[in-house]
Amino acid sequence: MSVLKVIEIMGNSTQSFEDAVKNVIKEASKTVNNIKSVYVQDMQVTVNNNEITQYRVTTKVSFGITS
């Protein structure tokens, strides 16, 4: 039987939503092992002078834990 833990992580990027998700995985993997999936719960952008300046994602990161 496998057991998973889920944590919520927010990430951002000036390039794209995809890049924001990649940043979440990159940063989370520094302290979290065995990441199984990332669920994108919410996506937002910030706008300045009618231009997108930042892409933001709220994610749920699932990873396996050992007993």
N, CA, C and O atoms as a Maestro MAE file, in Angstrom:
{
 s_m_m2io_version
 :::
 2.0.0
}

f_m_ct {
 s_m_title
 :::
 protein
 m_atom[268] {
  # First column is atom index #
  i_m_mmod_type
  r_m_x_coord
  r_m_y_coord
  r_m_z_coord
  i_m_residue_number
  s_m_chain_name
  s_m_pdb_residue_name
  s_m_pdb_atom_name
  i_m_atomic_number
  :::
  1 25 0.837 -1.170 0.000 1 A "MET " " N  " 7
  2 3 0.000 0.000 0.000 1 A "MET " " CA " 6
  3 2 0.887 1.239 0.000 1 A "MET " " C  " 6
  4 15 1.856 1.319 0.755 1 A "MET " " O  " 8
  5 25 0.548 2.206 -0.853 2 A "SER " " N  " 7
  6 3 1.327 3.449 -0.852 2 A "SER " " CA " 6
  7 2 0.519 4.563 -0.194 2 A "SER " " C  " 6
  8 15 -0.708 4.605 -0.285 2 A "SER " " O  " 8
  9 25 1.230 5.446 0.458 3 A "VAL " " N  " 7
  10 3 0.613 6.586 1.130 3 A "VAL " " CA " 6
  11 2 1.189 7.859 0.517 3 A "VAL " " C  " 6
  12 15 2.402 7.986 0.353 3 A "VAL " " O  " 8
  13 25 0.308 8.799 0.183 4 A "LEU " " N  " 7
  14 3 0.730 10.058 -0.409 4 A "LEU " " CA " 6
  15 2 0.377 11.207 0.520 4 A "LEU " " C  " 6
  16 15 -0.625 11.161 1.234 4 A "LEU " " O  " 8
  17 25 1.198 12.217 0.502 5 A "LYS " " N  " 7
  18 3 0.932 13.451 1.221 5 A "LYS " " CA " 6
  19 2 0.739 14.544 0.178 5 A "LYS " " C  " 6
  20 15 1.367 14.508 -0.880 5 A "LYS " " O  " 8
  21 25 -0.129 15.520 0.466 6 A "VAL " " N  " 7
  22 3 -0.412 16.615 -0.461 6 A "VAL " " CA " 6
  23 2 -0.117 17.940 0.243 6 A "VAL " " C  " 6
  24 15 -0.566 18.184 1.363 6 A "VAL " " O  " 8
  25 25 0.653 18.789 -0.448 7 A "ILE " " N  " 7
  26 3 0.928 20.128 0.069 7 A "ILE " " CA " 6
  27 2 0.532 21.145 -0.995 7 A "ILE " " C  " 6
  28 15 0.560 20.850 -2.190 7 A "ILE " " O  " 8
  29 25 0.165 22.335 -0.556 8 A "GLU " " N  " 7
  30 3 -0.199 23.396 -1.484 8 A "GLU " " CA " 6
  31 2 0.988 24.334 -1.651 8 A "GLU " " C  " 6
  32 15 1.575 24.798 -0.673 8 A "GLU " " O  " 8
  33 25 1.331 24.605 -2.907 9 A "ILE " " N  " 7
  34 3 2.463 25.479 -3.213 9 A "ILE " " CA " 6
  35 2 2.050 26.457 -4.306 9 A "ILE " " C  " 6
  36 15 1.398 26.082 -5.280 9 A "ILE " " O  " 8
  37 25 2.436 27.703 -4.129 10 A "MET " " N  " 7
  38 3 2.197 28.723 -5.143 10 A "MET " " CA " 6
  39 2 3.507 29.006 -5.877 10 A "MET " " C  " 6
  40 15 4.578 29.043 -5.271 10 A "MET " " O  " 8
  41 25 3.404 29.201 -7.176 11 A "GLY " " N  " 7
  42 3 4.594 29.493 -7.966 11 A "GLY " " CA " 6
  43 2 4.312 30.602 -8.964 11 A "GLY " " C  " 6
  44 15 3.157 30.926 -9.240 11 A "GLY " " O  " 8
  45 25 5.378 31.181 -9.503 12 A "ASN " " N  " 7
  46 3 5.193 32.247 -10.484 12 A "ASN " " CA " 6
  47 2 6.290 32.231 -11.531 12 A "ASN " " C  " 6
  48 15 7.314 31.563 -11.380 12 A "ASN " " O  " 8
  49 25 6.050 32.986 -12.601 13 A "SER " " N  " 7
  50 3 7.007 33.105 -13.695 13 A "SER " " CA " 6
  51 2 6.657 34.352 -14.492 13 A "SER " " C  " 6
  52 15 5.504 34.782 -14.520 13 A "SER " " O  " 8
  53 25 7.650 34.919 -15.130 14 A "THR " " N  " 7
  54 3 7.389 36.030 -16.039 14 A "THR " " CA " 6
  55 2 7.208 35.531 -17.472 14 A "THR " " C  " 6
  56 15 6.933 36.319 -18.377 14 A "THR " " O  " 8
  57 25 7.364 34.203 -17.678 15 A "GLN " " N  " 7
  58 3 7.323 33.646 -19.027 15 A "GLN " " CA " 6
  59 2 5.972 33.025 -19.406 15 A "GLN " " C  " 6
  60 15 5.396 33.377 -20.435 15 A "GLN " " O  " 8
  61 25 5.463 32.093 -18.570 16 A "SER " " N  " 7
  62 3 4.240 31.362 -18.921 16 A "SER " " CA " 6
  63 2 3.715 30.585 -17.719 16 A "SER " " C  " 6
  64 15 4.403 30.442 -16.708 16 A "SER " " O  " 8
  65 25 2.482 30.084 -17.843 17 A "PHE " " N  " 7
  66 3 1.930 29.224 -16.805 17 A "PHE " " CA " 6
  67 2 2.742 27.939 -16.694 17 A "PHE " " C  " 6
  68 15 3.008 27.460 -15.591 17 A "PHE " " O  " 8
  69 25 3.132 27.386 -17.832 18 A "GLU " " N  " 7
  70 3 3.933 26.158 -17.831 18 A "GLU " " CA " 6
  71 2 5.239 26.364 -17.070 18 A "GLU " " C  " 6
  72 15 5.650 25.504 -16.291 18 A "GLU " " O  " 8
  73 25 5.872 27.472 -17.289 19 A "ASP " " N  " 7
  74 3 7.119 27.785 -16.592 19 A "ASP " " CA " 6
  75 2 6.875 27.954 -15.091 19 A "ASP " " C  " 6
  76 15 7.719 27.570 -14.282 19 A "ASP " " O  " 8
  77 25 5.734 28.522 -14.717 20 A "ALA " " N  " 7
  78 3 5.397 28.673 -13.296 20 A "ALA " " CA " 6
  79 2 5.258 27.305 -12.630 20 A "ALA " " C  " 6
  80 15 5.712 27.113 -11.503 20 A "ALA " " O  " 8
  81 25 4.632 26.357 -13.327 21 A "VAL " " N  " 7
  82 3 4.496 24.995 -12.784 21 A "VAL " " CA " 6
  83 2 5.872 24.333 -12.685 21 A "VAL " " C  " 6
  84 15 6.163 23.659 -11.697 21 A "VAL " " O  " 8
  85 25 6.705 24.518 -13.685 22 A "LYS " " N  " 7
  86 3 8.063 23.966 -13.642 22 A "LYS " " CA " 6
  87 2 8.831 24.531 -12.451 22 A "LYS " " C  " 6
  88 15 9.597 23.813 -11.808 22 A "LYS " " O  " 8
  89 25 8.630 25.814 -12.154 23 A "ASN " " N  " 7
  90 3 9.293 26.425 -11.007 23 A "ASN " " CA " 6
  91 2 8.816 25.814 -9.697 23 A "ASN " " C  " 6
  92 15 9.608 25.626 -8.774 23 A "ASN " " O  " 8
  93 25 7.518 25.500 -9.611 24 A "VAL " " N  " 7
  94 3 6.986 24.825 -8.419 24 A "VAL " " CA " 6
  95 2 7.701 23.494 -8.222 24 A "VAL " " C  " 6
  96 15 8.159 23.191 -7.121 24 A "VAL " " O  " 8
  97 25 7.796 22.709 -9.273 25 A "ILE " " N  " 7
  98 3 8.432 21.390 -9.174 25 A "ILE " " CA " 6
  99 2 9.914 21.536 -8.839 25 A "ILE " " C  " 6
  100 15 10.435 20.803 -7.999 25 A "ILE " " O  " 8
  101 25 10.584 22.465 -9.482 26 A "LYS " " N  " 7
  102 3 12.017 22.678 -9.241 26 A "LYS " " CA " 6
  103 2 12.280 23.037 -7.783 26 A "LYS " " C  " 6
  104 15 13.167 22.467 -7.149 26 A "LYS " " O  " 8
  105 25 11.508 23.985 -7.254 27 A "GLU " " N  " 7
  106 3 11.721 24.417 -5.869 27 A "GLU " " CA " 6
  107 2 11.269 23.361 -4.868 27 A "GLU " " C  " 6
  108 15 11.956 23.125 -3.874 27 A "GLU " " O  " 8
  109 25 10.135 22.727 -5.111 28 A "ALA " " N  " 7
  110 3 9.631 21.700 -4.184 28 A "ALA " " CA " 6
  111 2 10.595 20.526 -4.109 28 A "ALA " " C  " 6
  112 15 10.794 19.961 -3.034 28 A "ALA " " O  " 8
  113 25 11.190 20.154 -5.224 29 A "SER " " N  " 7
  114 3 12.081 18.989 -5.237 29 A "SER " " CA " 6
  115 2 13.367 19.211 -4.448 29 A "SER " " C  " 6
  116 15 14.105 18.260 -4.192 29 A "SER " " O  " 8
  117 25 13.643 20.454 -4.060 30 A "LYS " " N  " 7
  118 3 14.813 20.714 -3.224 30 A "LYS " " CA " 6
  119 2 14.642 20.140 -1.821 30 A "LYS " " C  " 6
  120 15 15.622 19.769 -1.175 30 A "LYS " " O  " 8
  121 25 13.393 20.065 -1.349 31 A "THR " " N  " 7
  122 3 13.138 19.560 0.003 31 A "THR " " CA " 6
  123 2 12.154 18.397 0.048 31 A "THR " " C  " 6
  124 15 12.013 17.750 1.085 31 A "THR " " O  " 8
  125 25 11.473 18.124 -1.060 32 A "VAL " " N  " 7
  126 3 10.474 17.048 -1.105 32 A "VAL " " CA " 6
  127 2 10.948 15.976 -2.075 32 A "VAL " " C  " 6
  128 15 11.276 16.269 -3.225 32 A "VAL " " O  " 8
  129 25 10.981 14.743 -1.612 33 A "ASN " " N  " 7
  130 3 11.368 13.625 -2.460 33 A "ASN " " CA " 6
  131 2 10.125 12.891 -2.961 33 A "ASN " " C  " 6
  132 15 9.052 12.984 -2.364 33 A "ASN " " O  " 8
  133 25 10.285 12.164 -4.059 34 A "ASN " " N  " 7
  134 3 9.254 11.245 -4.545 34 A "ASN " " CA " 6
  135 2 7.970 11.959 -4.968 34 A "ASN " " C  " 6
  136 15 6.875 11.477 -4.678 34 A "ASN " " O  " 8
  137 25 8.091 13.114 -5.659 35 A "ILE " " N  " 7
  138 3 6.917 13.819 -6.166 35 A "ILE " " CA " 6
  139 2 6.233 12.946 -7.210 35 A "ILE " " C  " 6
  140 15 6.867 12.444 -8.138 35 A "ILE " " O  " 8
  141 25 4.912 12.775 -7.037 36 A "LYS " " N  " 7
  142 3 4.134 11.917 -7.938 36 A "LYS " " CA " 6
  143 2 3.308 12.716 -8.937 36 A "LYS " " C  " 6
  144 15 3.199 12.328 -10.100 36 A "LYS " " O  " 8
  145 25 2.720 13.841 -8.491 37 A "SER " " N  " 7
  146 3 1.883 14.624 -9.391 37 A "SER " " CA " 6
  147 2 1.746 16.054 -8.877 37 A "SER " " C  " 6
  148 15 1.987 16.353 -7.707 37 A "SER " " O  " 8
  149 25 1.346 16.926 -9.810 38 A "VAL " " N  " 7
  150 3 1.069 18.318 -9.470 38 A "VAL " " CA " 6
  151 2 -0.283 18.669 -10.092 38 A "VAL " " C  " 6
  152 15 -0.464 18.581 -11.307 38 A "VAL " " O  " 8
  153 25 -1.220 19.063 -9.245 39 A "TYR " " N  " 7
  154 3 -2.551 19.474 -9.686 39 A "TYR " " CA " 6
  155 2 -2.599 20.997 -9.660 39 A "TYR " " C  " 6
  156 15 -2.368 21.612 -8.619 39 A "TYR " " O  " 8
  157 25 -2.897 21.601 -10.802 40 A "VAL " " N  " 7
  158 3 -2.993 23.055 -10.865 40 A "VAL " " CA " 6
  159 2 -4.412 23.443 -10.452 40 A "VAL " " C  " 6
  160 15 -5.381 23.170 -11.161 40 A "VAL " " O  " 8
  161 25 -4.507 24.075 -9.309 41 A "GLN " " N  " 7
  162 3 -5.797 24.426 -8.726 41 A "GLN " " CA " 6
  163 2 -6.304 25.772 -9.247 41 A "GLN " " C  " 6
  164 15 -7.507 25.950 -9.441 41 A "GLN " " O  " 8
  165 25 -5.387 26.721 -9.473 42 A "ASP " " N  " 7
  166 3 -5.790 28.060 -9.868 42 A "ASP " " CA " 6
  167 2 -4.682 28.706 -10.683 42 A "ASP " " C  " 6
  168 15 -3.501 28.454 -10.445 42 A "ASP " " O  " 8
  169 25 -5.065 29.541 -11.647 43 A "MET " " N  " 7
  170 3 -4.101 30.283 -12.453 43 A "MET " " CA " 6
  171 2 -4.516 31.751 -12.466 43 A "MET " " C  " 6
  172 15 -5.698 32.074 -12.587 43 A "MET " " O  " 8
  173 25 -3.536 32.627 -12.341 44 A "GLN " " N  " 7
  174 3 -3.784 34.071 -12.347 44 A "GLN " " CA " 6
  175 2 -2.659 34.764 -13.090 44 A "GLN " " C  " 6
  176 15 -1.574 34.208 -13.261 44 A "GLN " " O  " 8
  177 25 -2.928 35.978 -13.527 45 A "VAL " " N  " 7
  178 3 -1.857 36.815 -14.087 45 A "VAL " " CA " 6
  179 2 -1.927 38.181 -13.424 45 A "VAL " " C  " 6
  180 15 -2.984 38.620 -12.971 45 A "VAL " " O  " 8
  181 25 -0.775 38.844 -13.379 46 A "THR " " N  " 7
  182 3 -0.761 40.251 -12.983 46 A "THR " " CA " 6
  183 2 -0.497 41.061 -14.248 46 A "THR " " C  " 6
  184 15 0.238 40.641 -15.142 46 A "THR " " O  " 8
  185 25 -1.117 42.228 -14.290 47 A "VAL " " N  " 7
  186 3 -1.060 43.056 -15.497 47 A "VAL " " CA " 6
  187 2 -0.565 44.447 -15.122 47 A "VAL " " C  " 6
  188 15 -0.976 45.019 -14.113 47 A "VAL " " O  " 8
  189 25 0.321 44.974 -15.951 48 A "ASN " " N  " 7
  190 3 0.831 46.336 -15.779 48 A "ASN " " CA " 6
  191 2 0.863 46.992 -17.150 48 A "ASN " " C  " 6
  192 15 1.454 46.449 -18.084 48 A "ASN " " O  " 8
  193 25 0.236 48.148 -17.277 49 A "ASN " " N  " 7
  194 3 0.164 48.855 -18.568 49 A "ASN " " CA " 6
  195 2 -0.381 47.959 -19.679 49 A "ASN " " C  " 6
  196 15 0.144 47.945 -20.793 49 A "ASN " " O  " 8
  197 25 -1.435 47.215 -19.365 50 A "ASN " " N  " 7
  198 3 -2.113 46.329 -20.315 50 A "ASN " " CA " 6
  199 2 -1.240 45.186 -20.829 50 A "ASN " " C  " 6
  200 15 -1.527 44.617 -21.882 50 A "ASN " " O  " 8
  201 25 -0.192 44.849 -20.109 51 A "GLU " " N  " 7
  202 3 0.688 43.735 -20.476 51 A "GLU " " CA " 6
  203 2 0.779 42.767 -19.298 51 A "GLU " " C  " 6
  204 15 0.818 43.190 -18.142 51 A "GLU " " O  " 8
  205 25 0.814 41.487 -19.592 52 A "ILE " " N  " 7
  206 3 0.994 40.488 -18.540 52 A "ILE " " CA " 6
  207 2 2.420 40.588 -18.029 52 A "ILE " " C  " 6
  208 15 3.374 40.518 -18.804 52 A "ILE " " O  " 8
  209 25 2.560 40.753 -16.721 53 A "THR " " N  " 7
  210 3 3.895 40.862 -16.142 53 A "THR " " CA " 6
  211 2 4.283 39.625 -15.344 53 A "THR " " C  " 6
  212 15 5.466 39.369 -15.121 53 A "THR " " O  " 8
  213 25 3.278 38.855 -14.911 54 A "GLN " " N  " 7
  214 3 3.604 37.672 -14.117 54 A "GLN " " CA " 6
  215 2 2.469 36.647 -14.216 54 A "GLN " " C  " 6
  216 15 1.287 36.989 -14.159 54 A "GLN " " O  " 8
  217 25 2.867 35.389 -14.364 55 A "TYR " " N  " 7
  218 3 1.932 34.269 -14.360 55 A "TYR " " CA " 6
  219 2 2.044 33.590 -13.006 55 A "TYR " " C  " 6
  220 15 3.147 33.332 -12.525 55 A "TYR " " O  " 8
  221 25 0.898 33.300 -12.390 56 A "ARG " " N  " 7
  222 3 0.905 32.680 -11.059 56 A "ARG " " CA " 6
  223 2 0.035 31.432 -11.065 56 A "ARG " " C  " 6
  224 15 -1.022 31.396 -11.695 56 A "ARG " " O  " 8
  225 25 0.495 30.412 -10.354 57 A "VAL " " N  " 7
  226 3 -0.285 29.179 -10.211 57 A "VAL " " CA " 6
  227 2 -0.353 28.783 -8.740 57 A "VAL " " C  " 6
  228 15 0.601 28.967 -7.984 57 A "VAL " " O  " 8
  229 25 -1.481 28.244 -8.362 58 A "THR " " N  " 7
  230 3 -1.640 27.614 -7.061 58 A "THR " " CA " 6
  231 2 -1.766 26.126 -7.340 58 A "THR " " C  " 6
  232 15 -2.638 25.705 -8.100 58 A "THR " " O  " 8
  233 25 -0.903 25.332 -6.729 59 A "THR " " N  " 7
  234 3 -0.858 23.895 -7.033 59 A "THR " " CA " 6
  235 2 -0.997 23.045 -5.777 59 A "THR " " C  " 6
  236 15 -0.784 23.509 -4.656 59 A "THR " " O  " 8
  237 25 -1.354 21.802 -5.997 60 A "LYS " " N  " 7
  238 3 -1.330 20.794 -4.956 60 A "LYS " " CA " 6
  239 2 -0.317 19.743 -5.417 60 A "LYS " " C  " 6
  240 15 -0.499 19.101 -6.451 60 A "LYS " " O  " 8
  241 25 0.732 19.581 -4.646 61 A "VAL " " N  " 7
  242 3 1.825 18.664 -4.989 61 A "VAL " " CA " 6
  243 2 1.671 17.397 -4.147 61 A "VAL " " C  " 6
  244 15 1.628 17.458 -2.918 61 A "VAL " " O  " 8
  245 25 1.589 16.249 -4.825 62 A "SER " " N  " 7
  246 3 1.454 14.964 -4.148 62 A "SER " " CA " 6
  247 2 2.783 14.231 -4.189 62 A "SER " " C  " 6
  248 15 3.454 14.205 -5.221 62 A "SER " " O  " 8
  249 25 3.157 13.642 -3.075 63 A "PHE " " N  " 7
  250 3 4.407 12.882 -3.025 63 A "PHE " " CA " 6
  251 2 4.251 11.696 -2.090 63 A "PHE " " C  " 6
  252 15 3.475 11.725 -1.134 63 A "PHE " " O  " 8
  253 25 5.015 10.648 -2.397 64 A "GLY " " N  " 7
  254 3 4.971 9.438 -1.578 64 A "GLY " " CA " 6
  255 2 5.740 9.615 -0.274 64 A "GLY " " C  " 6
  256 15 6.782 10.269 -0.228 64 A "GLY " " O  " 8
  257 25 5.205 9.021 0.770 65 A "ILE " " N  " 7
  258 3 5.928 9.019 2.052 65 A "ILE " " CA " 6
  259 2 6.218 7.588 2.441 65 A "ILE " " C  " 6
  260 15 5.477 6.670 2.088 65 A "ILE " " O  " 8
  261 25 7.297 7.407 3.165 66 A "THR " " N  " 7
  262 3 7.688 6.068 3.606 66 A "THR " " CA " 6
  263 2 7.347 5.907 5.078 66 A "THR " " C  " 6
  264 15 7.377 6.861 5.855 66 A "THR " " O  " 8
  265 25 7.032 4.704 5.426 67 A "SER " " N  " 7
  266 3 6.690 4.454 6.831 67 A "SER " " CA " 6
  267 2 7.846 3.868 7.593 67 A "SER " " C  " 6
  268 15 7.724 3.598 8.788 67 A "SER " " O  " 8
  :::
 }
 m_bond[267] {
  # First column is bond index #
  i_m_from
  i_m_to
  i_m_order
  :::
  1 1 2 1
  2 2 3 1
  3 3 4 2
  4 3 5 1
  5 5 6 1
  6 6 7 1
  7 7 8 2
  8 7 9 1
  9 9 10 1
  10 10 11 1
  11 11 12 2
  12 11 13 1
  13 13 14 1
  14 14 15 1
  15 15 16 2
  16 15 17 1
  17 17 18 1
  18 18 19 1
  19 19 20 2
  20 19 21 1
  21 21 22 1
  22 22 23 1
  23 23 24 2
  24 23 25 1
  25 25 26 1
  26 26 27 1
  27 27 28 2
  28 27 29 1
  29 29 30 1
  30 30 31 1
  31 31 32 2
  32 31 33 1
  33 33 34 1
  34 34 35 1
  35 35 36 2
  36 35 37 1
  37 37 38 1
  38 38 39 1
  39 39 40 2
  40 39 41 1
  41 41 42 1
  42 42 43 1
  43 43 44 2
  44 43 45 1
  45 45 46 1
  46 46 47 1
  47 47 48 2
  48 47 49 1
  49 49 50 1
  50 50 51 1
  51 51 52 2
  52 51 53 1
  53 53 54 1
  54 54 55 1
  55 55 56 2
  56 55 57 1
  57 57 58 1
  58 58 59 1
  59 59 60 2
  60 59 61 1
  61 61 62 1
  62 62 63 1
  63 63 64 2
  64 63 65 1
  65 65 66 1
  66 66 67 1
  67 67 68 2
  68 67 69 1
  69 69 70 1
  70 70 71 1
  71 71 72 2
  72 71 73 1
  73 73 74 1
  74 74 75 1
  75 75 76 2
  76 75 77 1
  77 77 78 1
  78 78 79 1
  79 79 80 2
  80 79 81 1
  81 81 82 1
  82 82 83 1
  83 83 84 2
  84 83 85 1
  85 85 86 1
  86 86 87 1
  87 87 88 2
  88 87 89 1
  89 89 90 1
  90 90 91 1
  91 91 92 2
  92 91 93 1
  93 93 94 1
  94 94 95 1
  95 95 96 2
  96 95 97 1
  97 97 98 1
  98 98 99 1
  99 99 100 2
  100 99 101 1
  101 101 102 1
  102 102 103 1
  103 103 104 2
  104 103 105 1
  105 105 106 1
  106 106 107 1
  107 107 108 2
  108 107 109 1
  109 109 110 1
  110 110 111 1
  111 111 112 2
  112 111 113 1
  113 113 114 1
  114 114 115 1
  115 115 116 2
  116 115 117 1
  117 117 118 1
  118 118 119 1
  119 119 120 2
  120 119 121 1
  121 121 122 1
  122 122 123 1
  123 123 124 2
  124 123 125 1
  125 125 126 1
  126 126 127 1
  127 127 128 2
  128 127 129 1
  129 129 130 1
  130 130 131 1
  131 131 132 2
  132 131 133 1
  133 133 134 1
  134 134 135 1
  135 135 136 2
  136 135 137 1
  137 137 138 1
  138 138 139 1
  139 139 140 2
  140 139 141 1
  141 141 142 1
  142 142 143 1
  143 143 144 2
  144 143 145 1
  145 145 146 1
  146 146 147 1
  147 147 148 2
  148 147 149 1
  149 149 150 1
  150 150 151 1
  151 151 152 2
  152 151 153 1
  153 153 154 1
  154 154 155 1
  155 155 156 2
  156 155 157 1
  157 157 158 1
  158 158 159 1
  159 159 160 2
  160 159 161 1
  161 161 162 1
  162 162 163 1
  163 163 164 2
  164 163 165 1
  165 165 166 1
  166 166 167 1
  167 167 168 2
  168 167 169 1
  169 169 170 1
  170 170 171 1
  171 171 172 2
  172 171 173 1
  173 173 174 1
  174 174 175 1
  175 175 176 2
  176 175 177 1
  177 177 178 1
  178 178 179 1
  179 179 180 2
  180 179 181 1
  181 181 182 1
  182 182 183 1
  183 183 184 2
  184 183 185 1
  185 185 186 1
  186 186 187 1
  187 187 188 2
  188 187 189 1
  189 189 190 1
  190 190 191 1
  191 191 192 2
  192 191 193 1
  193 193 194 1
  194 194 195 1
  195 195 196 2
  196 195 197 1
  197 197 198 1
  198 198 199 1
  199 199 200 2
  200 199 201 1
  201 201 202 1
  202 202 203 1
  203 203 204 2
  204 203 205 1
  205 205 206 1
  206 206 207 1
  207 207 208 2
  208 207 209 1
  209 209 210 1
  210 210 211 1
  211 211 212 2
  212 211 213 1
  213 213 214 1
  214 214 215 1
  215 215 216 2
  216 215 217 1
  217 217 218 1
  218 218 219 1
  219 219 220 2
  220 219 221 1
  221 221 222 1
  222 222 223 1
  223 223 224 2
  224 223 225 1
  225 225 226 1
  226 226 227 1
  227 227 228 2
  228 227 229 1
  229 229 230 1
  230 230 231 1
  231 231 232 2
  232 231 233 1
  233 233 234 1
  234 234 235 1
  235 235 236 2
  236 235 237 1
  237 237 238 1
  238 238 239 1
  239 239 240 2
  240 239 241 1
  241 241 242 1
  242 242 243 1
  243 243 244 2
  244 243 245 1
  245 245 246 1
  246 246 247 1
  247 247 248 2
  248 247 249 1
  249 249 250 1
  250 250 251 1
  251 251 252 2
  252 251 253 1
  253 253 254 1
  254 254 255 1
  255 255 256 2
  256 255 257 1
  257 257 258 1
  258 258 259 1
  259 259 260 2
  260 259 261 1
  261 261 262 1
  262 262 263 1
  263 263 264 2
  264 263 265 1
  265 265 266 1
  266 266 267 1
  267 267 268 2
  :::
 }
}
